[in-house]
Coordinates of C-alpha atoms in Angstrom, one line a residue:
X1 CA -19.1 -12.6 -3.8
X2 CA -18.6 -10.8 -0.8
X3 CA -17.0 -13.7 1.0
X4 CA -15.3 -14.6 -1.5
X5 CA -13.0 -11.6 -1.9
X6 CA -12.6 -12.0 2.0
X7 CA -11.4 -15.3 1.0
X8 CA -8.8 -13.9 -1.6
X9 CA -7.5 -11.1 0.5
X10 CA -6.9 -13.4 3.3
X11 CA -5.7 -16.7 1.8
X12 CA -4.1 -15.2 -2.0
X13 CA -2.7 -11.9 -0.9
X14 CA 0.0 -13.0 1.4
X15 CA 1.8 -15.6 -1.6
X16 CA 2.8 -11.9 -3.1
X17 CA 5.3 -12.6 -0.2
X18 CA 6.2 -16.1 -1.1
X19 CA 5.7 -16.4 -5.1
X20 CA 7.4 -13.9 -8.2
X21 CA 5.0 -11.9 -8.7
X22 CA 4.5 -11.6 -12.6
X23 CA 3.6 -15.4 -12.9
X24 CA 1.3 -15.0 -9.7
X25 CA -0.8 -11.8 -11.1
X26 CA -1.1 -13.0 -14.6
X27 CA -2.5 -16.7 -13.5
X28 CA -5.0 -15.1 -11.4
X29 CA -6.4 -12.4 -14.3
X30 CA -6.2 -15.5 -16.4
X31 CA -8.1 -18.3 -14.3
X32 CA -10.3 -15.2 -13.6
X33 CA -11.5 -14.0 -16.9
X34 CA -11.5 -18.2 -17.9
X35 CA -14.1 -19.1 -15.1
X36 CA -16.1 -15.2 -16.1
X37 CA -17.2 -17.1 -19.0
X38 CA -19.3 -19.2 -17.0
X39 CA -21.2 -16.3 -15.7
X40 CA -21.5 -15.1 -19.0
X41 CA -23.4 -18.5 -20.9
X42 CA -24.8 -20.3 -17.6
X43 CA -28.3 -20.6 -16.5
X44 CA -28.4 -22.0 -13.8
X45 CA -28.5 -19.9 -10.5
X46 CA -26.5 -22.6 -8.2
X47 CA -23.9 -22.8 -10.8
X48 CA -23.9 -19.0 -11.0
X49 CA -23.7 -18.5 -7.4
X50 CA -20.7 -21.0 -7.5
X51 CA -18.6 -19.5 -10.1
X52 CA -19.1 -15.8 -8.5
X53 CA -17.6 -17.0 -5.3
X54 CA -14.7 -18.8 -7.1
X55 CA -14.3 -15.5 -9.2
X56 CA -14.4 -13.5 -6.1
X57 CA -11.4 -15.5 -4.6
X58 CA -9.8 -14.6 -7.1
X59 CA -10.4 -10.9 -8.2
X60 CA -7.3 -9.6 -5.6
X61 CA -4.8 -9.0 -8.4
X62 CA -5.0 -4.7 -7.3
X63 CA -4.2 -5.9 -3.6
X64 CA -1.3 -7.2 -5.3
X65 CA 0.2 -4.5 -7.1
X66 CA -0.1 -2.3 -4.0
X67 CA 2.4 -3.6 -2.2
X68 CA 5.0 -3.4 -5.3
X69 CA 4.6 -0.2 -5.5
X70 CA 5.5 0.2 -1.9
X71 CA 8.0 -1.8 -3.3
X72 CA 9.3 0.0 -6.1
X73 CA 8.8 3.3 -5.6
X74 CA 10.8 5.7 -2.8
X75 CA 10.0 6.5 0.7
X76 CA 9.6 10.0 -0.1
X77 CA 7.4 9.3 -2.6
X78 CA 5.9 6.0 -2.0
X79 CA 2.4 8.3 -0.5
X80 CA 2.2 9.9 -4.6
X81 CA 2.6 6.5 -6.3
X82 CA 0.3 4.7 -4.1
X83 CA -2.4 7.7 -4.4
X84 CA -2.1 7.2 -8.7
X85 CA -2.4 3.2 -8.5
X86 CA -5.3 3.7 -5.2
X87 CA -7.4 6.3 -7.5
X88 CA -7.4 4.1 -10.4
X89 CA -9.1 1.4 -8.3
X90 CA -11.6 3.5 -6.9
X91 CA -12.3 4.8 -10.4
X92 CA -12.7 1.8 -11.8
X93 CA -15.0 0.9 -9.0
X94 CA -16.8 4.3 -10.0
X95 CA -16.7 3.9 -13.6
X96 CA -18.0 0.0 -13.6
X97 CA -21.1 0.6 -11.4
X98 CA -22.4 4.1 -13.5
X99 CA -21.3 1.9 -17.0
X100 CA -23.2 -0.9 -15.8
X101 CA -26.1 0.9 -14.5
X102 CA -26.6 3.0 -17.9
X103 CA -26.4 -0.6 -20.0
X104 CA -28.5 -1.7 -18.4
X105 CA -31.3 0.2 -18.7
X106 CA -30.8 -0.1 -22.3
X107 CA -29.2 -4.1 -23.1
X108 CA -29.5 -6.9 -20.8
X109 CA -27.5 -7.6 -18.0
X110 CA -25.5 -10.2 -19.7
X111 CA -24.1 -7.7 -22.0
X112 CA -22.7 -6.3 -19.2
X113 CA -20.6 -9.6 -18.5
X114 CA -19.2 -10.0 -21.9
X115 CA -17.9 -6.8 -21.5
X116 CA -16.3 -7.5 -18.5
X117 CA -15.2 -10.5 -19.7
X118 CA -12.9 -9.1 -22.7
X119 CA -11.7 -6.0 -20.2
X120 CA -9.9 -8.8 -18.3
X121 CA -8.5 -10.8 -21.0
X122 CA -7.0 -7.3 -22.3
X123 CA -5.7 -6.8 -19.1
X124 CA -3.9 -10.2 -18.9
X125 CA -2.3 -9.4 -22.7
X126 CA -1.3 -6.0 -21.0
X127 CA 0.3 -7.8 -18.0
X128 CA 1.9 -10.3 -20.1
X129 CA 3.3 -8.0 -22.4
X130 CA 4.6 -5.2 -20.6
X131 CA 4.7 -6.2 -16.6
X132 CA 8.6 -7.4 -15.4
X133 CA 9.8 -10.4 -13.0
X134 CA 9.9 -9.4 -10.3
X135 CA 11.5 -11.9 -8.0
X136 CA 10.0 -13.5 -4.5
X137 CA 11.1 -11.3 -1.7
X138 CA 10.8 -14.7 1.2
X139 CA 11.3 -17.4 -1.5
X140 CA 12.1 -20.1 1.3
X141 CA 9.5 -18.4 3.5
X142 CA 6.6 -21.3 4.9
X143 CA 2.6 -20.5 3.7
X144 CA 1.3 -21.4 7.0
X145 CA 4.0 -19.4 8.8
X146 CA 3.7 -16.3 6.4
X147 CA -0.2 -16.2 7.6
X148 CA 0.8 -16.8 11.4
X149 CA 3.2 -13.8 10.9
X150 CA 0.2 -11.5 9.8
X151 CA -1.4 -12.5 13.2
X152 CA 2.1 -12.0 15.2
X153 CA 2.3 -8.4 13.2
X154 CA -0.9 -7.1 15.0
X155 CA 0.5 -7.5 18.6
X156 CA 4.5 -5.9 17.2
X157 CA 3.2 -3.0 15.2
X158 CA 0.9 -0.6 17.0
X159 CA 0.9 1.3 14.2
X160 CA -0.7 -1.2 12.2
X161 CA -3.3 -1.6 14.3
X162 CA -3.9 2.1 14.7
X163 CA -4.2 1.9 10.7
X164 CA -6.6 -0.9 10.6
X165 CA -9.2 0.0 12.9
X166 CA -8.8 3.6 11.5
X167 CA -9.9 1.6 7.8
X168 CA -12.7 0.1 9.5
X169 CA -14.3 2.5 10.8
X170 CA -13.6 5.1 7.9
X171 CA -14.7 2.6 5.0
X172 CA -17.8 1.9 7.0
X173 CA -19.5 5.5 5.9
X174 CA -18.5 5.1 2.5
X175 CA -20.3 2.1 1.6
X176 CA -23.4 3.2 3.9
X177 CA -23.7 6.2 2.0
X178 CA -23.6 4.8 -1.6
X179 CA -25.6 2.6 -0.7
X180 CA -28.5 4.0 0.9
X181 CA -28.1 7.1 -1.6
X182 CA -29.7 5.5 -4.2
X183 CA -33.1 5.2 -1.7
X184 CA -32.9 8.7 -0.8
X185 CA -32.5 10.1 -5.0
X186 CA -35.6 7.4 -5.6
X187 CA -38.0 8.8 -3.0
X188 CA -39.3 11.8 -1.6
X189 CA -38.6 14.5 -2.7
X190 CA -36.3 13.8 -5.8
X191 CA -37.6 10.8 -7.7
X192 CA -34.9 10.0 -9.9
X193 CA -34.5 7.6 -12.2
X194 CA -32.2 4.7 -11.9
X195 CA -30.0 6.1 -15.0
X196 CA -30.0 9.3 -13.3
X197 CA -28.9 7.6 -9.6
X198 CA -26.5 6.1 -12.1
X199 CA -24.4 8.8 -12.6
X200 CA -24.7 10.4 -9.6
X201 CA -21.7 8.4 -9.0
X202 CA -19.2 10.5 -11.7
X203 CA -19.6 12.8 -8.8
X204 CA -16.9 11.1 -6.8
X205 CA -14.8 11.0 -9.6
X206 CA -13.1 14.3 -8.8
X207 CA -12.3 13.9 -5.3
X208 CA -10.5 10.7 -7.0
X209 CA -8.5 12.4 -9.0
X210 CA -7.4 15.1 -6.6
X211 CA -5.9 13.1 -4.5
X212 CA -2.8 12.4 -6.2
X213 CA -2.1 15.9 -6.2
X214 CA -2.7 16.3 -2.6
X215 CA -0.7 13.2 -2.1
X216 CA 2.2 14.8 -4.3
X217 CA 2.3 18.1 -2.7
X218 CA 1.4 17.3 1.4
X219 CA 1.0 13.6 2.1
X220 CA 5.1 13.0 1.1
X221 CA 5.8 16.1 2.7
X222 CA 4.5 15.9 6.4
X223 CA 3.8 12.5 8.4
X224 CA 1.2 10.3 7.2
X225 CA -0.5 11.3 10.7
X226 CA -1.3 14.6 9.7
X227 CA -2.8 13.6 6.4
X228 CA -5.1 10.9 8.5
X229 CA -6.5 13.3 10.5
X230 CA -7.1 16.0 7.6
X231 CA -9.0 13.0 5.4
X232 CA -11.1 12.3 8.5
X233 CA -11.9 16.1 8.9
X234 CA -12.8 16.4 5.6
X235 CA -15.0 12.9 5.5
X236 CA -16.7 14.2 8.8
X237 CA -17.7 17.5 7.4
X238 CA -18.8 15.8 4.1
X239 CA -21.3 13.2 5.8
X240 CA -22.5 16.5 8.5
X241 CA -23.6 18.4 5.2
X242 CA -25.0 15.7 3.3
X243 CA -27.3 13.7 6.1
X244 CA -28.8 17.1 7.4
X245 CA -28.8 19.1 4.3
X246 CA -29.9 15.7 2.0
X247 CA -33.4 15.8 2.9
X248 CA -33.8 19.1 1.8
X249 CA -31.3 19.8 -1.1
X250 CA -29.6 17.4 -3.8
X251 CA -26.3 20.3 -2.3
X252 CA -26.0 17.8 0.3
X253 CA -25.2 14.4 -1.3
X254 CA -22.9 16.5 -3.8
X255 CA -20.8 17.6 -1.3
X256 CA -20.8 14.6 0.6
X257 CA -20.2 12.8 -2.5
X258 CA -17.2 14.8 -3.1
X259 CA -15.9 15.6 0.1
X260 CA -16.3 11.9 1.4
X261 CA -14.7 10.2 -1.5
X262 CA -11.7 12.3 -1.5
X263 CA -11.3 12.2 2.5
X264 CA -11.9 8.2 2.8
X265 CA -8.9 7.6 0.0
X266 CA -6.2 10.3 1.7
X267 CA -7.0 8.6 5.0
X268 CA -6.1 5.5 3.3
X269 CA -3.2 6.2 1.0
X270 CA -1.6 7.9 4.2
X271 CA -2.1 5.1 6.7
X272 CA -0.9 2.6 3.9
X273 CA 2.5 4.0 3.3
X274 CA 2.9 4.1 7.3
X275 CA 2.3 0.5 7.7
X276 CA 4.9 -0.7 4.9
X277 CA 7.5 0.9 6.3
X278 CA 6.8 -1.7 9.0
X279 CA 7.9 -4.6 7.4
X280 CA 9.8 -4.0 4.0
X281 CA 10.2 -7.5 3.6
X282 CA 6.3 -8.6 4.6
X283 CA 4.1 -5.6 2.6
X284 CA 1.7 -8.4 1.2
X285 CA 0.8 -9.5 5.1
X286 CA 0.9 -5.8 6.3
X287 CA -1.5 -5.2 3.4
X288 CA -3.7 -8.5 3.8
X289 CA -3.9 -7.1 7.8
X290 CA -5.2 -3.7 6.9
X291 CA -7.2 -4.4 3.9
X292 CA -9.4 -7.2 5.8
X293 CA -10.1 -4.7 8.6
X294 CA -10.6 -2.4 5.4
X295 CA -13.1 -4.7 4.0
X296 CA -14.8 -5.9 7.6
X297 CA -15.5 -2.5 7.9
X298 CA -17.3 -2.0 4.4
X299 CA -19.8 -4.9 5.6
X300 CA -20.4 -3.4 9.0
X301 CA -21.5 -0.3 6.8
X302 CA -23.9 -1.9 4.1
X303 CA -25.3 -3.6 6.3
X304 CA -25.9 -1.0 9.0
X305 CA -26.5 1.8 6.5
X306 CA -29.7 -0.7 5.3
X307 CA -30.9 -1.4 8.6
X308 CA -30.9 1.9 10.3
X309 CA -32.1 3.4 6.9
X310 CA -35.3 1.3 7.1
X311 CA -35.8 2.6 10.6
X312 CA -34.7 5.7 10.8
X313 CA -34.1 7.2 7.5
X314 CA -31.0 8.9 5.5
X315 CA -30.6 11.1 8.5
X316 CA -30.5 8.0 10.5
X317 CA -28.1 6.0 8.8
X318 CA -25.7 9.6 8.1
X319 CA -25.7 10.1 12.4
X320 CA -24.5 6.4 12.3
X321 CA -21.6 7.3 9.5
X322 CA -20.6 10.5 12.2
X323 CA -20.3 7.9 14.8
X324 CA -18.1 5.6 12.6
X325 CA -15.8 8.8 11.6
X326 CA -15.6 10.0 15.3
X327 CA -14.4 6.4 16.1
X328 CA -11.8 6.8 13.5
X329 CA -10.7 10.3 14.7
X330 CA -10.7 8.7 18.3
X331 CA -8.2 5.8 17.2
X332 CA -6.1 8.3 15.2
X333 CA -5.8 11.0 18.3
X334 CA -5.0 8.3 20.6
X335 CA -1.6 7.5 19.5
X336 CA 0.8 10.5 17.9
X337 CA 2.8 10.4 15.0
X338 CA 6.2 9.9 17.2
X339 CA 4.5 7.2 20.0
X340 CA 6.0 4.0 20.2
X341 CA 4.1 2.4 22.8
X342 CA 0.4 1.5 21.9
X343 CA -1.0 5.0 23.7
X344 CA 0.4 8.7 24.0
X345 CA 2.1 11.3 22.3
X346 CA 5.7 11.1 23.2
X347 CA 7.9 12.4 21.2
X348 CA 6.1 15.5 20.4
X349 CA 2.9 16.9 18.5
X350 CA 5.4 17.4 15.2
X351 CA 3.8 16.7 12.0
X352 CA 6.7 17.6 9.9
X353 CA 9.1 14.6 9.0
X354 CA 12.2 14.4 11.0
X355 CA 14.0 12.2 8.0
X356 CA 12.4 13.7 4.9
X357 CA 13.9 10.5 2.9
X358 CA 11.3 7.9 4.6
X359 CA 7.6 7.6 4.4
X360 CA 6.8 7.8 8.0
X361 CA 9.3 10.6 8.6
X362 CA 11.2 8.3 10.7
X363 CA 12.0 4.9 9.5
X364 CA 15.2 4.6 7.3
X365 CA 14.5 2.2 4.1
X366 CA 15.8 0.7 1.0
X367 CA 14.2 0.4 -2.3
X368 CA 14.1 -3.0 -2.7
X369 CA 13.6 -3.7 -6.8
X370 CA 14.9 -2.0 -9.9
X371 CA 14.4 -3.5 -13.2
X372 CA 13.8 -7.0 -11.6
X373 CA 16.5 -7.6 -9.3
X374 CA 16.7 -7.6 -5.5
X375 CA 19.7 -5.9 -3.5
X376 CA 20.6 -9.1 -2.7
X377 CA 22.0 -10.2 -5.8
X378 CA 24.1 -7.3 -6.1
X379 CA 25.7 -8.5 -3.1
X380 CA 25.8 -11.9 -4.8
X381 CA 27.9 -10.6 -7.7
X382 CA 30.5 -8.9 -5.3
X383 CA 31.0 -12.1 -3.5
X384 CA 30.9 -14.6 -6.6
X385 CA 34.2 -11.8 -7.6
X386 CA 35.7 -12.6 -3.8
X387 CA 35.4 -16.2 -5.0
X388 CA 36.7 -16.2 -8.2
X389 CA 40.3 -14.0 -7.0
X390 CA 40.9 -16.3 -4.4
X391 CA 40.7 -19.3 -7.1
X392 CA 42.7 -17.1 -9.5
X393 CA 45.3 -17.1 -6.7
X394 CA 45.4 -20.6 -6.2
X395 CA 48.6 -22.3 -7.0
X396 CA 48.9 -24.1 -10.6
X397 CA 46.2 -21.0 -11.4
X398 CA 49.0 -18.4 -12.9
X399 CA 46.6 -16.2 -14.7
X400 CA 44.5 -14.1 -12.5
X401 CA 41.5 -12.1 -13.1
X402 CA 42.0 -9.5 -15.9
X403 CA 41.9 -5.9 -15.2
X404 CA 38.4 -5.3 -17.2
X405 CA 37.2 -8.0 -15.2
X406 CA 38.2 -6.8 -11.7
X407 CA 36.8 -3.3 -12.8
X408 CA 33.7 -4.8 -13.8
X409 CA 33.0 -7.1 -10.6
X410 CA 34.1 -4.1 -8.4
X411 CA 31.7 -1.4 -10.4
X412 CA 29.0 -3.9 -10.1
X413 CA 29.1 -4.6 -6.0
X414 CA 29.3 -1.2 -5.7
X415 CA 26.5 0.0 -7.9
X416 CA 23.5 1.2 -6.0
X417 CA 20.1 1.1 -7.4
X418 CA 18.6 4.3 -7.6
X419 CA 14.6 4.3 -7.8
X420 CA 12.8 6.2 -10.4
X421 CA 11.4 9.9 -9.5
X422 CA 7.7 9.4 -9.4

């Protein structure tokens, strides 16, 4: 399943530039929950195995919305709406593995599917109910050239790359920990039960929650720079207490729980609305670029968590997730908030926005959609009125436009759309 969703983020996420996305999201929760069934009634392990990958491809609907929100929502704000859609992922992600855990210890693990079966078909009668049209923002854009231009972004934007090798090394302790967690609450000296390692996981629910607030109140207010470096602080001290404290006292994985948890999505939130103020026009690709790094370096730390673990223990594995997060704060601290070039800190050690209307603190921007429509066509309407004056003026054409209608073609080039105040 794993390389499936590598397969999704890189091949289906960048058609969110190319395709409108209502139609797009709602075919892919459709064909999803549709082919779920199979996992739900099959018995056959090759034909399992088959339909998980094909499921996998397609489970990138939330990679999706992200960059509609950056999208939708304004500069100013776009950190606080990405930080409410981002947490209700990660809950999610939460959620499913302690709800599936505690079934299963009590139902079979087929139940489990069902029920994941009819959460996606009521999210599809959600989505088709109650998401609008928004329209294509490249319609005449090429596939092929749209995944070249991801390729082409990593050499322009140094700030993207800054971003996604700051992902991949921050995401690498995160998986590392929950995953050889469960080895340290089942051994010596804990010996928990599986429900029990279960829930430990409703631990991370409240640094999930607490960062929209911090997203609210800091994140939109300073540079996403500053925020980086605080998640990464706050990650680093989490792993520190929990891999030398863990050992000794369950303290330790609570705090890193916790600490971790709310550090790694920050970190995250703050280096994504950065990046799409890169390319207004291109968020899918900037997104596809940063969430495969993302995801690369979740492997790297499942697997390396395992290995190390089996050699050298939890405090092992933990030393390995300091390493990662010092390699993160390295990447970050090479390049300031102000830098152009790939390396410095021209332009100051400032973390407070110079134009407090953008995300970056920097980069001027335009909301793009409002209620379905693109900028564009308001420029459309004040040109079809151009059009239809100059015909009105024509000779043999003696009545011209009306007043109302002149009034209306005016008020409507000159309408701006306003986002909504998240």
């Amino acid at each position: 399943m794993q390389a499936g969703y590598a397969a999704g983020l890189l091949f289906l996420c960048p058609l969110g530039d190319l395709l409108p996305r209502r139609p797009f999201v709602c075919g892919l929760v459709f064909f999803t929950a549709t082919m779920w069934l199979g996992l739900c009634i099959t018995t056959n392990l090759s034909v399992f195995t088959a339909i998980s990958f094909i499921t996998a491809v397609t489970t990138v609907t939330p990679q999706l919305m992200l960059p509609l929100v950056g999208d939708l929502a304004p500069p100013n704000r776009r950190a606080a709406a990405l930080s409410i859609v981002v947490s209700g992922l990660m809950l999610g992600v939460l959620v499913a593995r302690v709800l599936s855990g505690t079934m299963t210890n009590f139902v079979t693990w087929r139940a489990v599917y069902w029920m994941a079966l009819g959460l996606q078909y009521l999210i599809f009668a959600l989505l088709w109910c109650f998401m609008p049209d928004y329209p294509a923002t490249n319609p005449g854009m090429n596939y092929f050239r749209i995944l070249w231009d991801i390729v082409k972004m990593l050499f322009r934007h140094p700030v993207l790359v800054q971003a996604c090798l700051a992902g991949l090394f921050c995401s690498a302790p995160f998986t590392s920990f929950w995953t050889t967690l469960t080895f340290l609450l089942a051994g010596e000296p804990y010996h928990y039960s599986s429900l029990t390692i279960g829930l430990f996981g409703l631990i991370g629910i409240a640094g999930m929650l607490g960062s929209p607030v911090y997203a609210r109140l800091v994140t939109d207010r300073f540079v996403p720079h500053f925020t980086v470096l605080f998640g990464l602080s706050c990650s680093l001290i989490g792993v520190c207490m929990g891999t030398y404290l863990g050992s000794f006292t369950v303290a330790g994985p609570v705090l890193q729980a916790l600490l971790l948890d709310f550090g790694n999505q920050t970190a995250q939130i703050a280096n994504r609305s950065a990046i799409y103020s890169i390319e207004p026009k291109r968020r899918n690709g900037v997104n596809t670029a940063f969430m495969v790094s993302t995801f690369c370096g979740q492997l790297i730390g499942t697997a390396a968590g395992n290995h190390i673990y089996a050699a050298a223990g939890w405090i092992g594995s933990g030393s390995a997730s300091v390493g990662f997060i010092g390699a993160a704060l390295l990447t970050i601290i090479a390049r300031g908030p102000w830098e152009e070039r790939w390396v410095g800190w021209r332009g100051g050690w400032s973390m407070a926005k110079k134009n407090k209307d953008s995300a970056d603190g920097k980069t001027s921007e335009k909301t793009h959609f409002e209620n379905g429509r693109i900028r564009d066509e308001e420029k459309a309407i004040g040109a079809e009125g151009k059009v239809l004056a100059e015909v009105a003026a024509e000779p043999g054409n003696e009545s011209p436009l009306g007043a109302d209608d002149e009034e209306k073609s005016s008020r409507d080039s000159k309408d701006e759309i306003r986002p909504a105040k998240i």
